[in-house]
mmCIF file of C-alpha atoms in Angstrom:
data_model
loop_
_atom_site.group_PDB
_atom_site.id
_atom_site.type_symbol
_atom_site.label_atom_id
_atom_site.label_comp_id
_atom_site.label_asym_id
_atom_site.label_seq_id
_atom_site.Cartn_x
_atom_site.Cartn_y
_atom_site.Cartn_z
ATOM 1 C CA UNK M 1 0.000 0.000 0.000
ATOM 2 C CA UNK M 2 1.439 3.380 -0.976
ATOM 3 C CA UNK M 3 1.161 6.528 1.093
ATOM 4 C CA UNK M 4 0.924 10.084 -0.275
ATOM 5 C CA UNK M 5 4.127 11.059 1.465
ATOM 6 C CA UNK M 6 6.267 14.034 0.469
ATOM 7 C CA UNK M 7 8.479 13.130 -2.506
ATOM 8 C CA UNK M 8 11.024 15.941 -2.735
ATOM 9 C CA UNK M 9 13.582 17.129 -0.171
ATOM 10 C CA UNK M 10 13.427 20.679 1.132
ATOM 11 C CA UNK M 11 16.346 23.068 1.177
ATOM 12 C CA UNK M 12 16.895 22.320 4.855
ATOM 13 C CA UNK M 13 16.940 18.575 4.255
ATOM 14 C CA UNK M 14 19.360 19.003 1.367
ATOM 15 C CA UNK M 15 21.759 21.259 3.259
ATOM 16 C CA UNK M 16 21.528 19.306 6.532
ATOM 17 C CA UNK M 17 20.697 15.709 5.518
ATOM 18 C CA UNK M 18 21.639 14.064 8.823
ATOM 19 C CA UNK M 19 18.391 13.432 10.675
ATOM 20 C CA UNK M 20 18.394 14.170 14.394
ATOM 21 C CA UNK M 21 16.182 15.740 17.016
ATOM 22 C CA UNK M 22 18.854 18.378 17.594
ATOM 23 C CA UNK M 23 18.780 19.372 13.925
ATOM 24 C CA UNK M 24 14.991 19.551 13.874
ATOM 25 C CA UNK M 25 14.876 21.694 17.016
ATOM 26 C CA UNK M 26 17.528 24.012 15.595
ATOM 27 C CA UNK M 27 15.567 24.396 12.336
ATOM 28 C CA UNK M 28 12.300 25.055 14.159
ATOM 29 C CA UNK M 29 13.805 27.619 16.527
ATOM 30 C CA UNK M 30 15.743 29.206 13.676
ATOM 31 C CA UNK M 31 12.602 29.443 11.555
ATOM 32 C CA UNK M 32 10.679 31.144 14.357
ATOM 33 C CA UNK M 33 13.553 33.576 14.974
ATOM 34 C CA UNK M 34 13.811 34.362 11.249
ATOM 35 C CA UNK M 35 10.126 35.318 11.045
ATOM 36 C CA UNK M 36 10.478 37.344 14.241
ATOM 37 C CA UNK M 37 13.403 39.240 12.728
ATOM 38 C CA UNK M 38 11.535 40.038 9.513
ATOM 39 C CA UNK M 39 8.523 41.173 11.549
ATOM 40 C CA UNK M 40 10.606 44.119 12.739
ATOM 41 C CA UNK M 41 10.741 45.541 9.190
ATOM 42 C CA UNK M 42 7.486 47.461 9.408
ATOM 43 C CA UNK M 43 5.358 50.078 7.686
ATOM 44 C CA UNK M 44 2.950 51.151 10.473
ATOM 45 C CA UNK M 45 -0.468 50.989 8.823
ATOM 46 C CA UNK M 46 -3.669 50.722 10.866
ATOM 47 C CA UNK M 47 -5.284 48.542 12.081
ATOM 48 C CA UNK M 48 -2.798 45.935 10.741
ATOM 49 C CA UNK M 49 0.834 46.958 10.023
ATOM 50 C CA UNK M 50 2.643 45.946 6.840
ATOM 51 C CA UNK M 51 5.734 43.899 7.654
ATOM 52 C CA UNK M 52 8.034 41.350 6.064
ATOM 53 C CA UNK M 53 6.931 38.614 8.466
ATOM 54 C CA UNK M 54 4.627 37.049 5.866
ATOM 55 C CA UNK M 55 7.650 36.745 3.567
ATOM 56 C CA UNK M 56 9.353 34.889 6.399
ATOM 57 C CA UNK M 57 6.313 32.640 6.865
ATOM 58 C CA UNK M 58 6.335 31.602 3.211
ATOM 59 C CA UNK M 59 10.110 31.140 3.024
ATOM 60 C CA UNK M 60 10.182 29.058 6.201
ATOM 61 C CA UNK M 61 7.380 26.895 4.836
ATOM 62 C CA UNK M 62 9.300 26.197 1.649
ATOM 63 C CA UNK M 63 12.686 25.727 3.302
ATOM 64 C CA UNK M 64 11.661 23.507 6.221
ATOM 65 C CA UNK M 65 8.785 21.422 4.867
ATOM 66 C CA UNK M 66 5.309 21.244 6.283
ATOM 67 C CA UNK M 67 5.904 19.595 9.668
ATOM 68 C CA UNK M 68 8.862 21.693 10.769
ATOM 69 C CA UNK M 69 7.347 24.836 9.268
ATOM 70 C CA UNK M 70 4.108 24.341 11.204
ATOM 71 C CA UNK M 71 6.115 23.812 14.399
ATOM 72 C CA UNK M 72 8.323 26.854 13.718
ATOM 73 C CA UNK M 73 5.378 29.186 13.159
ATOM 74 C CA UNK M 74 3.451 27.757 16.099
ATOM 75 C CA UNK M 75 6.534 28.466 18.215
ATOM 76 C CA UNK M 76 6.670 31.981 16.769
ATOM 77 C CA UNK M 77 3.058 32.696 17.732
ATOM 78 C CA UNK M 78 3.406 31.167 21.197
ATOM 79 C CA UNK M 79 6.676 32.990 21.888
ATOM 80 C CA UNK M 80 5.105 36.312 20.954
ATOM 81 C CA UNK M 81 1.947 35.547 22.903
ATOM 82 C CA UNK M 82 3.855 34.881 26.134
ATOM 83 C CA UNK M 83 5.839 38.103 25.937
ATOM 84 C CA UNK M 84 8.854 37.783 23.652
ATOM 85 C CA UNK M 85 9.130 40.750 21.222
ATOM 86 C CA UNK M 86 8.428 38.656 18.134
ATOM 87 C CA UNK M 87 5.570 40.540 16.520
ATOM 88 C CA UNK M 88 5.578 43.683 14.377
ATOM 89 C CA UNK M 89 7.494 46.594 15.874
ATOM 90 C CA UNK M 90 8.902 44.439 18.655
ATOM 91 C CA UNK M 91 5.462 44.008 20.191
ATOM 92 C CA UNK M 92 4.325 40.983 22.159
ATOM 93 C CA UNK M 93 1.220 39.538 23.734
ATOM 94 C CA UNK M 94 -2.231 38.971 22.353
ATOM 95 C CA UNK M 95 -3.519 42.365 23.468
ATOM 96 C CA UNK M 96 -2.957 45.778 21.934
ATOM 97 C CA UNK M 97 -1.992 48.758 24.141
ATOM 98 C CA UNK M 98 -5.689 49.685 24.230
ATOM 99 C CA UNK M 99 -6.386 46.496 26.172
ATOM 100 C CA UNK M 100 -8.306 44.890 23.330
ATOM 101 C CA UNK M 101 -7.240 41.703 21.555
ATOM 102 C CA UNK M 102 -4.849 42.714 18.767
ATOM 103 C CA UNK M 103 -6.609 43.092 15.437
ATOM 104 C CA UNK M 104 -3.965 41.001 13.671
ATOM 105 C CA UNK M 105 -4.690 37.888 15.751
ATOM 106 C CA UNK M 106 -6.386 36.067 12.874
ATOM 107 C CA UNK M 107 -3.370 36.666 10.660
ATOM 108 C CA UNK M 108 -0.985 35.459 13.346
ATOM 109 C CA UNK M 109 -2.970 32.271 13.886
ATOM 110 C CA UNK M 110 -2.981 31.626 10.148
ATOM 111 C CA UNK M 111 0.819 31.512 9.890
ATOM 112 C CA UNK M 112 1.416 27.887 10.942
ATOM 113 C CA UNK M 113 -1.223 26.690 8.472
ATOM 114 C CA UNK M 114 0.044 28.887 5.628
ATOM 115 C CA UNK M 115 3.637 27.745 6.168
ATOM 116 C CA UNK M 116 2.539 24.121 6.366
ATOM 117 C CA UNK M 117 0.631 24.383 3.080
ATOM 118 C CA UNK M 118 3.628 25.931 1.299
ATOM 119 C CA UNK M 119 5.874 23.230 2.751
ATOM 120 C CA UNK M 120 3.509 20.478 1.656
ATOM 121 C CA UNK M 121 3.295 21.820 -1.894
ATOM 122 C CA UNK M 122 7.079 22.073 -2.079
ATOM 123 C CA UNK M 123 7.613 18.557 -0.757
ATOM 124 C CA UNK M 124 4.913 17.052 -2.959
ATOM 125 C CA UNK M 125 5.546 18.884 -6.230
ATOM 126 C CA UNK M 126 8.985 20.577 -5.926
ATOM 127 C CA UNK M 127 7.373 23.925 -6.721
ATOM 128 C CA UNK M 128 10.247 25.904 -5.214
ATOM 129 C CA UNK M 129 12.677 24.923 -7.992
ATOM 130 C CA UNK M 130 11.161 27.260 -10.609
ATOM 131 C CA UNK M 131 9.886 30.843 -10.556
ATOM 132 C CA UNK M 132 6.277 30.122 -11.555
ATOM 133 C CA UNK M 133 6.010 27.100 -9.281
ATOM 134 C CA UNK M 134 7.279 29.123 -6.346
ATOM 135 C CA UNK M 135 4.757 31.851 -7.140
ATOM 136 C CA UNK M 136 1.943 29.291 -7.012
ATOM 137 C CA UNK M 137 3.095 27.904 -3.663
ATOM 138 C CA UNK M 138 3.479 31.393 -2.179
ATOM 139 C CA UNK M 139 0.084 32.440 -3.537
ATOM 140 C CA UNK M 140 -1.544 29.424 -1.893
ATOM 141 C CA UNK M 141 0.058 30.333 1.427
ATOM 142 C CA UNK M 142 -1.071 33.946 1.071
ATOM 143 C CA UNK M 143 -4.656 32.834 0.432
ATOM 144 C CA UNK M 144 -4.612 30.919 3.727
ATOM 145 C CA UNK M 145 -3.341 34.001 5.564
ATOM 146 C CA UNK M 146 -6.163 36.167 4.251
ATOM 147 C CA UNK M 147 -8.783 33.421 4.584
ATOM 148 C CA UNK M 148 -8.155 33.338 8.331
ATOM 149 C CA UNK M 149 -6.919 36.887 8.865
ATOM 150 C CA UNK M 150 -9.863 38.763 7.382
ATOM 151 C CA UNK M 151 -12.603 36.974 9.369
ATOM 152 C CA UNK M 152 -10.536 37.462 12.512
ATOM 153 C CA UNK M 153 -10.166 41.160 11.754
ATOM 154 C CA UNK M 154 -13.903 41.439 11.175
ATOM 155 C CA UNK M 155 -14.724 39.742 14.468
ATOM 156 C CA UNK M 156 -12.286 41.847 16.469
ATOM 157 C CA UNK M 157 -12.998 45.236 14.890
ATOM 158 C CA UNK M 158 -16.577 44.952 13.649
ATOM 159 C CA UNK M 159 -15.503 45.907 10.132
ATOM 160 C CA UNK M 160 -17.466 44.405 7.254
ATOM 161 C CA UNK M 161 -17.648 44.523 3.468
ATOM 162 C CA UNK M 162 -15.612 47.184 1.708
ATOM 163 C CA UNK M 163 -14.391 48.641 4.987
ATOM 164 C CA UNK M 164 -12.974 45.252 5.965
ATOM 165 C CA UNK M 165 -11.150 44.826 2.659
ATOM 166 C CA UNK M 166 -9.874 48.413 2.832
ATOM 167 C CA UNK M 167 -8.361 47.748 6.251
ATOM 168 C CA UNK M 168 -7.165 44.156 5.950
ATOM 169 C CA UNK M 169 -6.574 43.371 2.285
ATOM 170 C CA UNK M 170 -6.238 46.209 -0.212
ATOM 171 C CA UNK M 171 -3.303 48.056 1.461
ATOM 172 C CA UNK M 172 -1.233 44.874 1.434
ATOM 173 C CA UNK M 173 -1.784 43.572 -2.085
ATOM 174 C CA UNK M 174 1.093 45.435 -3.721
ATOM 175 C CA UNK M 175 3.472 44.612 -0.882
ATOM 176 C CA UNK M 176 2.429 40.971 -0.859
ATOM 177 C CA UNK M 177 2.891 40.758 -4.617
ATOM 178 C CA UNK M 178 6.417 42.131 -4.267
ATOM 179 C CA UNK M 179 7.171 39.705 -1.417
ATOM 180 C CA UNK M 180 5.809 36.821 -3.456
ATOM 181 C CA UNK M 181 8.019 37.791 -6.376
ATOM 182 C CA UNK M 182 11.053 38.131 -4.116
ATOM 183 C CA UNK M 183 10.472 34.665 -2.679
ATOM 184 C CA UNK M 184 10.034 33.294 -6.205
ATOM 185 C CA UNK M 185 13.458 34.696 -7.083
ATOM 186 C CA UNK M 186 15.239 33.660 -3.891
ATOM 187 C CA UNK M 187 14.185 30.027 -3.683
ATOM 188 C CA UNK M 188 15.101 28.895 -7.229
ATOM 189 C CA UNK M 189 18.354 30.861 -6.887
ATOM 190 C CA UNK M 190 19.110 29.035 -3.646
ATOM 191 C CA UNK M 191 18.462 25.689 -5.339
ATOM 192 C CA UNK M 192 20.764 26.767 -8.152
ATOM 193 C CA UNK M 193 23.550 27.426 -5.669
ATOM 194 C CA UNK M 194 22.928 24.106 -3.949
ATOM 195 C CA UNK M 195 23.082 22.296 -7.295
ATOM 196 C CA UNK M 196 26.380 23.917 -8.218
ATOM 197 C CA UNK M 197 27.803 23.120 -4.795
ATOM 198 C CA UNK M 198 26.786 19.460 -5.055
ATOM 199 C CA UNK M 199 28.222 19.129 -8.566
#
């Protein structure tokens, strides 16, 4: 009986092929730290800031594969929730300074699932080897982020319809398109370097 298991190695598996718990922990912690670092690159829009953390989410998903990526982003969310300055602008906790639950909570909770989907697509179909394939994987991850982020924003702010899209979608489309394109350039380039190194 065959199982629909991942067929292609990720960048992390290729660069560090020796399997060990220590390696997996290092990759998971490193992935969470990487997203936390990119979250500090911020354009302070309201009610949800524009940062590079979603770029980190998608890159970690592709580089680590779905299991480690899910764990890395879950660690990222938990670390920020308990007080480490992991979120945009060095913020932490699930509450905004106003005392209300932060409006970006839905987006934050989407990250493990978005990263896992990107990782699964990469492991199943090797989409990160080519520009267009990487774009498709990143687009799928972005859809997950908005599919969970927008309803969360609506619940927490009361925004609906056009006002909801104006606050939680439209301001980010150009930036997300640029981030998607950057990821689609970086990942195939990284595989190209790995291929030359192995040859």
